[in-house]
């Protein structure tokens, strides 16, 4: 048997994931070598500050600040430094120096993916990125390889652990969003600046990556419709509970035909939504992630696990390293970016969905009929209406205020209406909400949330 020479592995970055990757590579190198058919030699770790504290005790001699020289001596480069530059420049240098690349850099892939995949294809190099979406959860490889013979219709995932932790606290503990965010920060789930998580940017980057793979179509992150969780209130979470739902921040990637134009395309969106408490995604608690895939032949599949964490994410990185190293040993081309379908990326207006609309209305004869009339005028069919006990509040209706009335001393009886629609085009639902909010009988629109998944 011909013995293959040791493969030289360069690591860029030694943060929480990088230091665990280095530790495991050093500790389990022999076992990995037998899986690959060649030794894996960690030749260096490029960092900004060689003396910075690390999560793992790693040999000092491996550290360097000269990333370029390290990259040029490697067979496989593992990029775990994050950010756009210099990560992009280093990955291009690695590809052009004949190395394969493993990265967990979702921001870079979501913004510069096509450039990096093109560069890799030019020279026959490979780019592996299992850690870029869903942390430890194997989801990239299943979408790329296991389901390569199937047609994926929909990918619906909880791909941000911080927001899932916050929404889960609101659901299980009755916390406000602010209190849940403070707990997430104290426990180290949320960053000091939580914007990327709570405004849905992190989830949108992962959604762009998953959609591109699932539909063989380049989906730029700018084409992802994004809404964060900052508008979610404790009252909305409680109302969801009462109606058999739970609020989750969902990343939804779907292949559909626009009902108005007949164009088949892909829509990718990230927004809070109600899902039935019976849906498998409702059982995803704390900071866990899960991705629910619906494929034409395979049916429904669910991938669940840790979406972040140094050790957990290191597992995904090392799996990619073994794949990259095996290909180096076996030779031949690997799998490139698959964008052969190149479907149009449509806006959220093409989606057909259901809404749950919670309204405070004046409690007097004809109001229900008036509100129902607005739904019917916009071609939206109502599935269920729930009215709760009236209460007396001072002040104007939203519609009356808009029309310039000044009856601020009026005390009125109000009721809460929770209306769930059947599936309707997003545009018709948005127009219905606009009409409802300017109606005289409507005091306030308390919440408008899309409903996804099965009815309870
Ligand atoms: N901040 C992310 C999350 C983890 O909360 O899921 C890294 O993608």
Coordinates of C-alpha atoms and ligand atoms in Angstrom, one line a residue:
X1 CA 0.0 0.0 0.0
X2 CA 1.3 3.5 -0.9
X3 CA 1.6 5.7 2.1
X4 CA 0.4 9.3 1.4
X5 CA 2.5 12.1 2.8
X6 CA 1.2 14.1 5.7
X7 CA -1.2 16.8 4.8
X8 CA -0.4 20.2 6.1
X9 CA -3.2 22.0 7.8
X10 CA -3.1 25.7 8.5
X11 CA -5.6 27.3 10.9
X12 CA -6.6 31.0 10.7
X13 CA -8.0 32.2 14.0
X14 CA -8.0 30.7 17.5
X15 CA -11.2 32.0 19.1
X16 CA -13.7 29.7 20.7
X17 CA -14.1 27.4 17.7
X18 CA -10.5 27.7 16.4
X19 CA -8.9 26.7 19.7
X20 CA -11.1 23.6 20.0
X21 CA -10.4 22.6 16.4
X22 CA -6.6 22.9 17.1
X23 CA -7.0 20.9 20.4
X24 CA -9.0 18.1 18.8
X25 CA -6.7 18.0 15.8
X26 CA -3.7 17.6 18.1
X27 CA -5.3 15.1 20.4
X28 CA -7.2 13.0 17.9
X29 CA -4.8 13.3 14.9
X30 CA -4.0 9.6 14.7
X31 CA -7.7 8.6 14.6
X32 CA -8.4 11.3 12.0
X33 CA -5.4 10.1 10.0
X34 CA -6.8 6.6 9.8
X35 CA -10.1 8.0 8.5
X36 CA -8.3 10.0 5.8
X37 CA -5.6 7.7 4.8
X38 CA -2.9 10.3 5.5
X39 CA -1.5 12.1 8.5
X40 CA -2.9 15.5 9.3
X41 CA -0.2 17.9 10.5
X42 CA -1.2 21.2 12.0
X43 CA 1.6 23.4 10.7
X44 CA 0.5 26.7 12.3
X45 CA -2.2 28.9 13.7
X46 CA -2.4 32.5 12.4
X47 CA -3.7 35.0 14.9
X48 CA -3.5 38.7 15.5
X49 CA -2.0 38.4 19.0
X50 CA 0.1 35.3 19.8
X51 CA -0.1 36.0 23.5
X52 CA -3.9 36.4 23.8
X53 CA -5.6 34.0 26.2
X54 CA -7.1 30.9 24.5
X55 CA -9.9 28.4 25.5
X56 CA -7.4 25.5 25.0
X57 CA -3.8 24.9 26.0
X58 CA -2.0 24.9 22.7
X59 CA 1.7 24.7 21.9
X60 CA 3.1 28.2 21.6
X61 CA 5.4 27.4 18.7
X62 CA 2.3 26.9 16.4
X63 CA 1.2 30.5 16.7
X64 CA 2.2 33.1 14.1
X65 CA 1.0 36.5 12.9
X66 CA 2.2 35.8 9.4
X67 CA -0.9 34.3 7.9
X68 CA 0.2 34.7 4.3
X69 CA 3.3 32.6 4.6
X70 CA 1.4 29.9 6.6
X71 CA -1.4 29.8 3.9
X72 CA 1.1 29.3 1.1
X73 CA 2.6 26.2 2.8
X74 CA -0.7 24.4 3.4
X75 CA -2.8 21.7 1.7
X76 CA -5.9 22.6 3.7
X77 CA -6.6 26.0 5.2
X78 CA -9.2 26.3 7.9
X79 CA -10.5 29.9 8.2
X80 CA -12.2 30.6 11.5
X81 CA -11.3 34.2 12.0
X82 CA -14.7 35.6 10.9
X83 CA -15.4 39.0 9.3
X84 CA -15.1 39.9 5.7
X85 CA -11.5 41.2 5.4
X86 CA -8.8 39.8 5.6
X87 CA -10.7 36.5 5.6
X88 CA -11.8 36.9 2.0
X89 CA -8.2 37.8 0.9
X90 CA -6.8 34.8 2.8
X91 CA -9.3 32.4 1.4
X92 CA -8.5 33.6 -2.2
X93 CA -4.8 33.3 -1.5
X94 CA -5.3 29.7 -0.2
X95 CA -7.4 28.7 -3.2
X96 CA -4.8 30.2 -5.6
X97 CA -2.0 28.5 -3.7
X98 CA -3.6 25.1 -4.4
X99 CA -5.2 24.5 -1.0
X100 CA -8.7 23.4 -0.2
X101 CA -10.5 25.6 2.3
X102 CA -12.8 24.9 5.3
X103 CA -14.6 27.9 6.6
X104 CA -17.4 28.7 9.1
X105 CA -17.7 32.3 7.9
X106 CA -21.4 32.8 7.1
X107 CA -21.1 36.6 6.7
X108 CA -18.4 36.1 4.1
X109 CA -20.2 33.3 2.2
X110 CA -23.5 35.2 2.2
X111 CA -21.9 38.3 0.8
X112 CA -18.9 37.0 -1.3
X113 CA -19.9 33.4 -1.9
X114 CA -20.1 33.5 -5.7
X115 CA -16.6 35.1 -5.9
X116 CA -15.0 32.5 -3.7
X117 CA -16.8 29.6 -5.4
X118 CA -15.7 30.9 -8.8
X119 CA -12.1 31.2 -7.7
X120 CA -12.2 27.7 -6.3
X121 CA -13.7 26.3 -9.5
X122 CA -11.1 28.0 -11.7
X123 CA -8.3 26.0 -10.0
X124 CA -10.3 22.9 -9.0
X125 CA -10.1 23.7 -5.3
X126 CA -12.9 23.0 -2.8
X127 CA -14.6 25.2 -0.3
X128 CA -16.3 23.4 2.7
X129 CA -18.6 25.3 5.1
X130 CA -20.7 23.0 7.3
X131 CA -20.1 25.2 10.3
X132 CA -21.5 28.3 8.5
X133 CA -25.1 27.4 9.2
X134 CA -26.5 25.6 12.2
X135 CA -23.2 25.2 14.1
X136 CA -22.8 21.5 14.9
X137 CA -25.9 20.4 12.9
X138 CA -25.1 18.5 9.7
X139 CA -27.3 20.4 7.3
X140 CA -24.9 21.6 4.5
X141 CA -23.8 18.0 3.6
X142 CA -27.4 16.6 3.6
X143 CA -28.6 19.4 1.4
X144 CA -25.6 19.1 -1.0
X145 CA -25.1 15.4 -1.0
X146 CA -27.8 13.3 0.6
X147 CA -30.6 15.1 -1.1
X148 CA -28.8 15.6 -4.4
X149 CA -31.2 13.2 -6.1
X150 CA -34.3 14.9 -4.6
X151 CA -36.2 18.2 -5.1
X152 CA -36.3 20.3 -2.0
X153 CA -39.5 22.4 -1.8
X154 CA -39.0 24.1 1.5
X155 CA -36.5 24.6 4.2
X156 CA -37.8 26.1 7.4
X157 CA -35.4 26.6 10.3
X158 CA -34.6 28.1 13.6
X159 CA -31.1 29.1 12.8
X160 CA -30.3 31.6 15.5
X161 CA -29.9 30.4 19.0
X162 CA -29.9 33.8 20.7
X163 CA -33.3 34.7 19.5
X164 CA -34.7 31.2 20.1
X165 CA -33.4 31.5 23.7
X166 CA -35.1 34.9 24.1
X167 CA -38.4 33.8 22.6
X168 CA -38.4 30.5 24.6
X169 CA -37.8 32.5 27.8
X170 CA -40.8 34.7 26.9
X171 CA -42.9 31.6 26.3
X172 CA -41.9 29.5 29.2
X173 CA -41.1 32.1 31.9
X174 CA -43.4 35.0 30.8
X175 CA -40.3 37.3 30.5
X176 CA -40.4 40.5 28.6
X177 CA -38.1 40.8 25.6
X178 CA -35.8 43.1 27.5
X179 CA -35.5 40.7 30.5
X180 CA -35.0 37.7 28.3
X181 CA -32.3 39.5 26.3
X182 CA -30.6 40.5 29.6
X183 CA -30.5 36.8 30.6
X184 CA -29.2 35.8 27.2
X185 CA -26.4 38.3 27.6
X186 CA -25.6 37.2 31.1
X187 CA -25.4 33.6 30.0
X188 CA -23.1 34.5 27.0
X189 CA -25.6 33.6 24.3
X190 CA -26.0 37.2 23.2
X191 CA -23.2 39.5 22.1
X192 CA -22.5 42.8 23.8
X193 CA -24.1 44.3 20.7
X194 CA -27.0 41.9 20.0
X195 CA -28.1 43.6 16.8
X196 CA -27.0 40.9 14.3
X197 CA -29.0 38.3 16.2
X198 CA -32.2 40.2 17.3
X199 CA -32.6 42.1 14.1
X200 CA -32.4 38.8 12.1
X201 CA -29.1 39.6 10.1
X202 CA -27.4 36.4 11.3
X203 CA -30.4 34.3 10.4
X204 CA -30.7 36.0 7.0
X205 CA -27.1 35.1 6.2
X206 CA -27.7 31.5 7.1
X207 CA -30.9 31.5 5.2
X208 CA -29.1 32.8 2.0
X209 CA -26.6 29.9 2.4
X210 CA -29.2 27.2 2.9
X211 CA -31.5 28.5 0.1
X212 CA -28.6 28.7 -2.4
X213 CA -27.8 25.0 -1.7
X214 CA -31.3 23.7 -1.5
X215 CA -32.5 25.3 -4.8
X216 CA -29.2 25.3 -6.8
X217 CA -29.6 29.0 -7.2
X218 CA -27.4 31.9 -6.0
X219 CA -29.3 33.8 -3.4
X220 CA -27.7 37.0 -2.3
X221 CA -28.3 38.0 1.3
X222 CA -29.8 41.3 0.1
X223 CA -32.6 39.3 -1.5
X224 CA -33.6 37.8 1.9
X225 CA -36.7 39.5 3.4
X226 CA -35.7 40.2 7.0
X227 CA -37.6 41.2 10.2
X228 CA -36.2 40.8 13.7
X229 CA -37.8 40.0 17.0
X230 CA -37.7 43.5 18.6
X231 CA -41.4 44.1 18.0
X232 CA -42.4 40.9 19.9
X233 CA -44.1 41.6 23.2
X234 CA -45.0 39.5 26.2
X235 CA -48.7 40.0 25.4
X236 CA -48.2 38.6 21.9
X237 CA -46.4 35.6 23.2
X238 CA -49.2 35.0 25.7
X239 CA -51.9 35.4 23.0
X240 CA -50.0 32.9 20.9
X241 CA -50.1 30.4 23.8
X242 CA -53.9 30.9 24.2
X243 CA -54.4 30.1 20.5
X244 CA -52.2 27.0 20.4
X245 CA -49.1 28.6 18.9
X246 CA -45.6 29.6 19.8
X247 CA -43.6 32.5 18.4
X248 CA -40.4 31.6 16.7
X249 CA -37.9 33.5 14.5
X250 CA -38.0 31.4 11.4
X251 CA -35.8 31.3 8.3
X252 CA -38.0 30.1 5.4
X253 CA -36.6 29.2 2.0
X254 CA -39.2 28.0 -0.5
X255 CA -39.6 27.2 -4.1
X256 CA -42.9 28.5 -5.4
X257 CA -44.9 29.8 -8.3
X258 CA -45.9 33.4 -8.0
X259 CA -49.8 33.3 -8.0
X260 CA -50.0 36.6 -10.0
X261 CA -47.3 36.1 -12.6
X262 CA -47.0 32.3 -12.9
X263 CA -43.2 32.7 -12.5
X264 CA -41.5 29.9 -10.6
X265 CA -38.8 31.1 -8.3
X266 CA -37.3 31.1 -4.8
X267 CA -38.4 33.3 -1.9
X268 CA -36.2 33.5 1.2
X269 CA -37.5 35.3 4.4
X270 CA -36.6 35.6 8.0
X271 CA -39.3 36.9 10.4
X272 CA -41.0 36.0 13.6
X273 CA -44.0 33.7 13.0
X274 CA -46.5 31.6 14.9
X275 CA -46.1 27.9 14.6
X276 CA -48.4 25.3 16.0
X277 CA -47.3 23.9 19.3
X278 CA -47.6 20.5 17.7
X279 CA -45.1 21.3 15.0
X280 CA -41.6 19.7 15.6
X281 CA -40.0 23.2 15.5
X282 CA -42.1 24.2 18.5
X283 CA -40.2 21.7 20.6
X284 CA -36.9 23.5 19.9
X285 CA -36.1 25.1 23.2
X286 CA -33.3 27.3 24.6
X287 CA -30.5 28.2 22.3
X288 CA -30.9 25.1 20.2
X289 CA -31.3 25.2 16.4
X290 CA -33.3 23.0 14.0
X291 CA -33.9 22.9 10.3
X292 CA -37.0 21.3 8.9
X293 CA -36.7 20.2 5.3
X294 CA -39.5 19.2 3.0
X295 CA -38.4 17.3 -0.1
X296 CA -40.5 15.8 -2.8
X297 CA -39.4 12.2 -2.5
X298 CA -37.9 12.1 1.0
X299 CA -40.8 13.9 2.6
X300 CA -40.3 15.8 5.9
X301 CA -36.8 15.7 7.5
X302 CA -35.7 17.4 10.7
X303 CA -32.1 18.3 11.7
X304 CA -31.7 19.4 15.3
X305 CA -28.8 20.4 17.6
X306 CA -26.4 23.0 18.9
X307 CA -26.3 26.0 16.6
X308 CA -23.2 27.5 18.2
X309 CA -20.5 26.8 20.8
X310 CA -16.8 26.3 20.3
X311 CA -16.6 22.6 20.8
X312 CA -19.9 21.8 19.0
X313 CA -19.0 23.9 16.0
X314 CA -15.5 22.4 16.0
X315 CA -17.2 19.0 15.2
X316 CA -18.6 20.4 11.9
X317 CA -15.2 22.0 11.0
X318 CA -13.3 18.7 11.6
X319 CA -15.9 16.8 9.5
X320 CA -15.2 19.2 6.7
X321 CA -11.4 18.8 7.3
X322 CA -11.7 15.0 6.9
X323 CA -13.7 15.5 3.6
X324 CA -11.1 18.0 2.3
X325 CA -8.2 15.8 3.3
X326 CA -9.8 12.6 1.7
X327 CA -10.2 14.5 -1.5
X328 CA -6.6 15.5 -1.5
X329 CA -5.6 11.9 -1.1
X330 CA -8.1 10.4 -3.6
X331 CA -7.7 13.2 -6.1
X332 CA -10.3 14.3 -8.7
X333 CA -12.7 17.1 -8.5
X334 CA -15.0 17.6 -5.6
X335 CA -18.4 19.2 -5.6
X336 CA -18.5 22.8 -6.7
X337 CA -21.2 25.4 -5.9
X338 CA -24.4 24.2 -7.6
X339 CA -26.2 27.1 -9.2
X340 CA -27.4 25.3 -12.3
X341 CA -31.1 25.9 -11.6
X342 CA -30.6 29.6 -11.4
X343 CA -34.2 30.3 -10.5
X344 CA -35.4 33.9 -10.1
X345 CA -35.2 35.1 -6.6
X346 CA -38.7 36.6 -5.9
X347 CA -39.8 39.0 -3.3
X348 CA -42.0 38.2 -0.2
X349 CA -44.9 39.5 -2.2
X350 CA -45.0 36.2 -4.1
X351 CA -45.6 34.2 -1.0
X352 CA -49.0 32.8 0.0
X353 CA -49.3 32.6 3.8
X354 CA -51.7 32.9 6.7
X355 CA -51.9 35.8 9.2
X356 CA -53.0 36.0 12.8
X357 CA -54.2 39.6 13.4
X358 CA -55.0 40.7 17.0
X359 CA -57.2 43.8 17.2
X360 CA -58.6 45.9 20.0
X361 CA -62.0 47.1 18.6
X362 CA -64.9 49.1 20.0
X363 CA -67.5 46.7 21.3
X364 CA -70.7 47.8 19.6
X365 CA -73.2 46.3 17.0
X366 CA -71.8 45.8 13.5
X367 CA -68.1 46.0 14.3
X368 CA -67.4 42.4 13.7
X369 CA -69.2 42.5 10.4
X370 CA -67.4 45.7 9.4
X371 CA -64.0 44.1 10.1
X372 CA -64.9 40.9 8.4
X373 CA -66.1 43.0 5.4
X374 CA -62.6 44.4 5.0
X375 CA -61.1 40.9 4.8
X376 CA -63.6 39.9 2.2
X377 CA -63.0 43.1 0.2
X378 CA -59.4 42.1 -0.2
X379 CA -60.2 38.5 -1.1
X380 CA -58.8 37.2 2.2
X381 CA -60.8 34.3 3.7
X382 CA -61.1 34.2 7.5
X383 CA -60.4 30.8 9.1
X384 CA -61.2 31.5 12.8
X385 CA -62.2 34.5 14.9
X386 CA -61.9 34.6 18.7
X387 CA -63.4 37.5 20.7
X388 CA -62.5 38.1 24.4
X389 CA -64.4 39.9 27.1
X390 CA -65.0 43.6 26.6
X391 CA -63.3 46.2 28.8
X392 CA -63.8 50.0 29.2
X393 CA -60.9 52.2 28.1
X394 CA -60.7 56.0 27.6
X395 CA -59.6 57.5 24.3
X396 CA -60.0 57.5 20.6
X397 CA -60.0 54.7 18.0
X398 CA -57.0 54.6 15.7
X399 CA -59.2 55.3 12.7
X400 CA -61.1 58.2 14.4
X401 CA -57.8 59.8 15.4
X402 CA -56.5 59.5 11.8
X403 CA -59.7 61.2 10.6
X404 CA -59.1 64.2 12.9
X405 CA -61.7 63.5 15.6
X406 CA -61.1 64.9 19.0
X407 CA -63.1 62.9 21.5
X408 CA -60.4 62.1 23.9
X409 CA -62.7 62.1 26.9
X410 CA -64.9 59.4 25.5
X411 CA -64.9 56.1 27.5
X412 CA -65.6 53.2 25.2
X413 CA -66.2 49.5 25.6
X414 CA -63.6 47.5 23.8
X415 CA -63.1 43.9 22.8
X416 CA -60.1 41.9 21.6
X417 CA -60.5 40.1 18.2
X418 CA -58.0 37.5 17.2
X419 CA -58.5 36.7 13.5
X420 CA -56.7 33.8 11.7
X421 CA -56.9 33.9 8.0
X422 CA -56.7 31.1 5.4
X423 CA -53.8 31.2 3.1
X424 CA -53.8 34.3 1.0
X425 CA -51.2 36.3 -1.1
X426 CA -48.9 38.3 1.2
X427 CA -49.9 41.5 -0.8
X428 CA -53.6 40.9 -0.1
X429 CA -52.9 40.3 3.6
X430 CA -50.8 43.4 3.9
X431 CA -53.5 45.5 2.2
X432 CA -56.1 44.0 4.6
X433 CA -54.1 45.0 7.6
X434 CA -53.7 48.5 6.2
X435 CA -57.4 48.8 5.7
X436 CA -58.2 47.4 9.2
X437 CA -55.8 49.7 11.0
X438 CA -57.4 52.8 9.5
X439 CA -61.0 51.7 10.3
X440 CA -62.9 53.8 12.9
X441 CA -64.0 50.8 14.9
X442 CA -60.4 49.6 15.4
X443 CA -58.8 51.1 18.5
X444 CA -55.4 49.4 18.0
X445 CA -53.8 46.7 15.9
X446 CA -52.1 44.7 18.6
X447 CA -50.2 42.2 16.6
X448 CA -49.8 40.9 13.0
X449 CA -47.9 37.6 12.8
X450 CA -47.6 35.2 10.0
X451 CA -48.7 31.6 10.7
X452 CA -46.4 28.8 9.4
X453 CA -46.7 25.1 9.6
X454 CA -49.7 23.0 10.4
X455 CA -52.8 24.2 12.2
X456 CA -53.2 23.0 15.8
Ligands
LIG1 N1 -25.1 34.3 17.2 C1 -25.5 33.0 16.6 C2 -26.7 32.5 17.3 C3 -24.4 32.0 16.7 O1 -27.2 33.1 18.3 O2 -27.2 31.5 16.9 C4 -23.5 32.1 15.6 O3 -24.1 31.9 14.3

